[in-house]
Short mmCIF file of C-alpha atoms in Angstrom, two decimals:
data_model
loop_
_atom_site.label_atom_id
_atom_site.label_comp_id
_atom_site.label_asym_id
_atom_site.label_seq_id
_atom_site.Cartn_x
_atom_site.Cartn_y
_atom_site.Cartn_z
CA MET A 1 121.14 85.55 93.03
CA PRO A 2 121.67 83.37 89.95
CA ALA A 3 119.44 80.37 89.52
CA VAL A 4 121.32 77.10 89.62
CA CYS A 5 119.66 73.96 88.31
CA SER A 6 119.76 70.84 90.43
CA ALA A 7 121.05 67.59 89.01
CA ALA A 8 118.31 65.62 90.76
CA TRP A 9 115.56 67.94 89.49
CA PRO A 10 116.48 69.25 86.04
CA GLY A 11 114.89 72.56 85.18
CA ARG A 12 114.15 73.49 88.80
CA PRO A 13 116.20 76.29 90.30
CA VAL A 14 117.86 75.62 93.62
CA VAL A 15 117.69 78.40 96.19
CA ALA A 16 120.71 78.60 98.40
CA LEU A 17 120.16 78.15 102.12
CA ALA A 18 120.29 81.28 104.20
CA ALA A 19 122.96 81.61 106.82
CA PRO A 20 121.64 80.85 110.31
CA ARG A 21 122.41 84.37 111.47
CA LEU A 22 120.40 85.88 108.62
CA ALA A 23 117.58 83.34 109.05
CA LEU A 24 117.39 84.33 112.72
CA ALA A 25 117.23 88.00 111.75
CA ASP A 26 114.36 87.24 109.33
CA THR A 27 112.56 85.21 111.99
CA LEU A 28 112.85 88.00 114.55
CA CYS A 29 111.56 90.55 112.05
CA CYS A 30 108.59 88.30 111.29
CA LEU A 31 108.05 87.87 115.03
CA GLY A 32 107.72 91.65 115.27
CA LEU A 33 105.31 91.64 112.32
CA GLY A 34 103.23 89.03 114.15
CA PHE A 35 103.10 91.21 117.27
CA LEU A 36 102.10 94.21 115.15
CA LEU A 37 99.39 92.25 113.34
CA ALA A 38 97.99 90.90 116.62
CA ALA A 39 97.97 94.37 118.17
CA LEU A 40 96.09 95.79 115.16
CA TYR A 41 93.60 92.92 115.32
CA ASP A 42 93.08 93.44 119.05
CA LEU A 43 92.61 97.20 118.59
CA ALA A 44 90.06 96.61 115.83
CA ARG A 45 88.13 94.18 118.06
CA ILE A 46 88.14 96.70 120.90
CA LEU A 47 86.88 99.51 118.64
CA LEU A 48 84.39 97.50 116.56
CA GLY A 49 83.14 95.08 119.21
CA GLY A 50 83.13 91.33 119.45
CA ALA A 51 80.02 90.34 117.50
CA LYS A 52 80.30 87.22 115.35
CA PRO A 53 80.03 88.96 111.94
CA VAL A 54 82.60 91.56 112.99
CA CYS A 55 84.99 88.85 114.21
CA PHE A 56 84.53 86.91 110.97
CA VAL A 57 85.41 89.94 108.84
CA LEU A 58 88.35 90.80 111.11
CA ASP A 59 89.63 87.22 110.94
CA LEU A 60 89.53 87.28 107.16
CA ALA A 61 91.24 90.66 107.07
CA ALA A 62 93.93 89.51 109.51
CA PHE A 63 94.57 86.37 107.47
CA ALA A 64 94.89 88.38 104.25
CA LEU A 65 97.10 90.97 105.95
CA ALA A 66 99.32 88.22 107.37
CA GLY A 67 99.86 86.82 103.90
CA LEU A 68 100.52 90.28 102.50
CA LEU A 69 102.99 91.09 105.27
CA LEU A 70 104.86 87.82 104.85
CA CYS A 71 105.10 88.04 101.08
CA GLY A 72 106.04 91.71 101.20
CA PHE A 73 108.70 91.09 103.84
CA ALA A 74 110.09 88.13 101.93
CA ALA A 75 110.28 90.10 98.69
CA CYS A 76 111.64 93.36 100.10
CA ARG A 77 113.64 92.77 103.26
CA SER A 78 114.51 89.10 103.51
CA TYR A 79 117.98 87.81 102.79
CA SER A 80 116.75 84.96 100.62
CA GLY A 81 114.10 86.95 98.74
CA VAL A 82 111.53 84.15 98.98
CA LEU A 83 109.10 83.13 101.66
CA ARG A 84 110.55 80.53 104.02
CA TRP A 85 108.96 78.36 106.68
CA TYR A 86 110.77 80.09 109.50
CA MET A 87 109.24 83.42 108.48
CA ALA A 88 105.73 81.99 108.81
CA ALA A 89 106.74 80.38 112.10
CA GLY A 90 108.05 83.73 113.35
CA LEU A 91 104.80 85.47 112.42
CA CYS A 92 102.75 82.76 114.16
CA GLY A 93 105.04 83.02 117.18
CA GLY A 94 104.45 86.77 117.33
CA LEU A 95 100.70 86.26 117.14
CA ALA A 96 100.76 83.60 119.85
CA GLY A 97 103.07 85.67 122.04
CA TYR A 98 100.76 88.64 121.87
CA PHE A 99 97.51 86.77 122.41
CA TRP A 100 98.83 84.64 125.28
CA GLY A 101 101.08 87.23 126.89
CA ILE A 102 99.88 90.76 126.26
CA ALA A 103 96.22 90.43 125.20
CA PRO A 104 94.87 89.50 128.68
CA ALA A 105 96.34 92.72 130.05
CA THR A 106 94.93 94.81 127.18
CA ARG A 107 91.49 93.23 127.60
CA ALA A 108 91.55 93.99 131.33
CA ALA A 109 92.61 97.56 130.59
CA ASP A 110 89.83 97.84 128.00
CA ARG A 111 87.20 96.66 130.50
CA ARG A 112 88.54 99.05 133.14
CA ILE A 113 88.53 102.03 130.75
CA LYS A 114 84.98 101.27 129.58
CA TRP A 115 83.86 100.93 133.21
CA LEU A 116 85.46 104.27 134.11
CA LEU A 117 83.91 105.99 131.09
CA THR A 118 80.42 104.72 131.91
CA ARG A 119 80.51 105.63 135.62
CA PRO A 120 79.37 109.26 135.19
CA PHE A 121 76.34 108.11 133.19
CA ALA A 122 75.50 105.37 135.69
CA LEU A 123 75.77 107.80 138.59
CA ALA A 124 73.66 110.37 136.75
CA TRP A 125 71.04 107.69 136.20
CA LEU A 126 71.05 106.63 139.84
CA LEU A 127 71.15 110.09 141.39
CA ALA A 128 69.17 112.26 139.01
CA LEU A 129 67.36 110.57 136.15
CA ARG A 130 65.71 107.65 137.94
CA PRO A 131 64.26 109.81 140.77
CA LEU A 132 63.14 112.37 138.20
CA ALA A 133 61.50 109.63 136.16
CA GLY A 134 59.70 108.43 139.31
CA LEU A 135 58.44 111.94 140.04
CA LEU A 136 57.25 112.43 136.49
CA GLY A 137 55.55 109.03 136.53
CA ARG A 138 53.68 109.80 139.74
CA PHE A 139 52.73 113.24 138.38
CA ALA A 140 51.41 111.67 135.18
CA GLN A 141 49.41 109.11 137.20
CA SER A 142 47.83 111.82 139.32
CA ILE A 143 46.92 113.86 136.25
CA CYS A 144 45.44 110.77 134.64
CA ALA A 145 43.48 109.91 137.79
CA ASN A 146 42.13 113.49 138.03
CA PHE A 147 41.15 113.40 134.37
CA VAL A 148 39.31 110.11 134.84
CA LYS A 149 37.48 111.51 137.90
CA LYS A 150 36.44 114.67 136.04
CA LYS A 151 35.40 112.67 133.02
CA GLY A 152 33.23 110.41 135.21
CA ALA A 153 31.71 113.45 136.93
CA ARG A 154 30.95 115.05 133.56
CA ARG A 155 29.27 111.87 132.34
CA LYS A 156 27.16 111.66 135.47
CA LEU A 157 26.19 115.30 135.16
CA LYS A 158 25.33 114.81 131.50
CA ARG A 159 23.10 111.83 132.31
CA THR A 160 21.22 113.75 134.96
CA LYS A 161 20.70 116.79 132.73
CA GLN A 162 18.87 114.70 130.17
CA LEU A 163 16.04 114.09 132.59
CA GLN A 164 13.24 116.63 133.06
CA ASN A 165 13.26 118.56 136.29
CA GLN A 166 10.54 117.12 138.56
CA GLY A 167 9.85 120.36 140.40
CA ARG A 168 8.92 122.34 137.31
CA VAL A 169 6.49 120.26 135.44
CA LEU A 170 4.33 122.51 133.30
CA TYR A 171 0.84 121.52 132.40
CA ASN A 172 -1.08 122.83 129.53
CA SER A 173 -4.09 124.61 130.83
#
């Protein structure tokens, strides 16, 4: 597209307006990019967790990726070849549509899947490991109590052995 200089702004190229049909096509493509970006962000939060440092890094990465996607789309696939406001609005619309429409369902599915995956371990804890831990604890307490009893008996026996036997007192004659 040849650059045409404006009479009102000499030296500045004027970019022709895109046809409404082509602008709509660009907007819809950016809407899809917004949905894709939001889905990737949501997947990363599900896999990496929701801690504050993780969310901060993911937010920065999503912001950088959004800029990269918009500039790349504008340069490669857009009719006008430059970034337009309606492309950014389409990307934001895709993000908002995902997070307000689809994300609650994916979060509920994520919670349900995590609950289902942890059930075998919770049942194993309730049915096998906790009773076994109780048995082992009682066994350890009984062993400890027996050891303390034996140790006390040994001390008592040791104290009594230090004394001289009263029945066998030998006299020097």
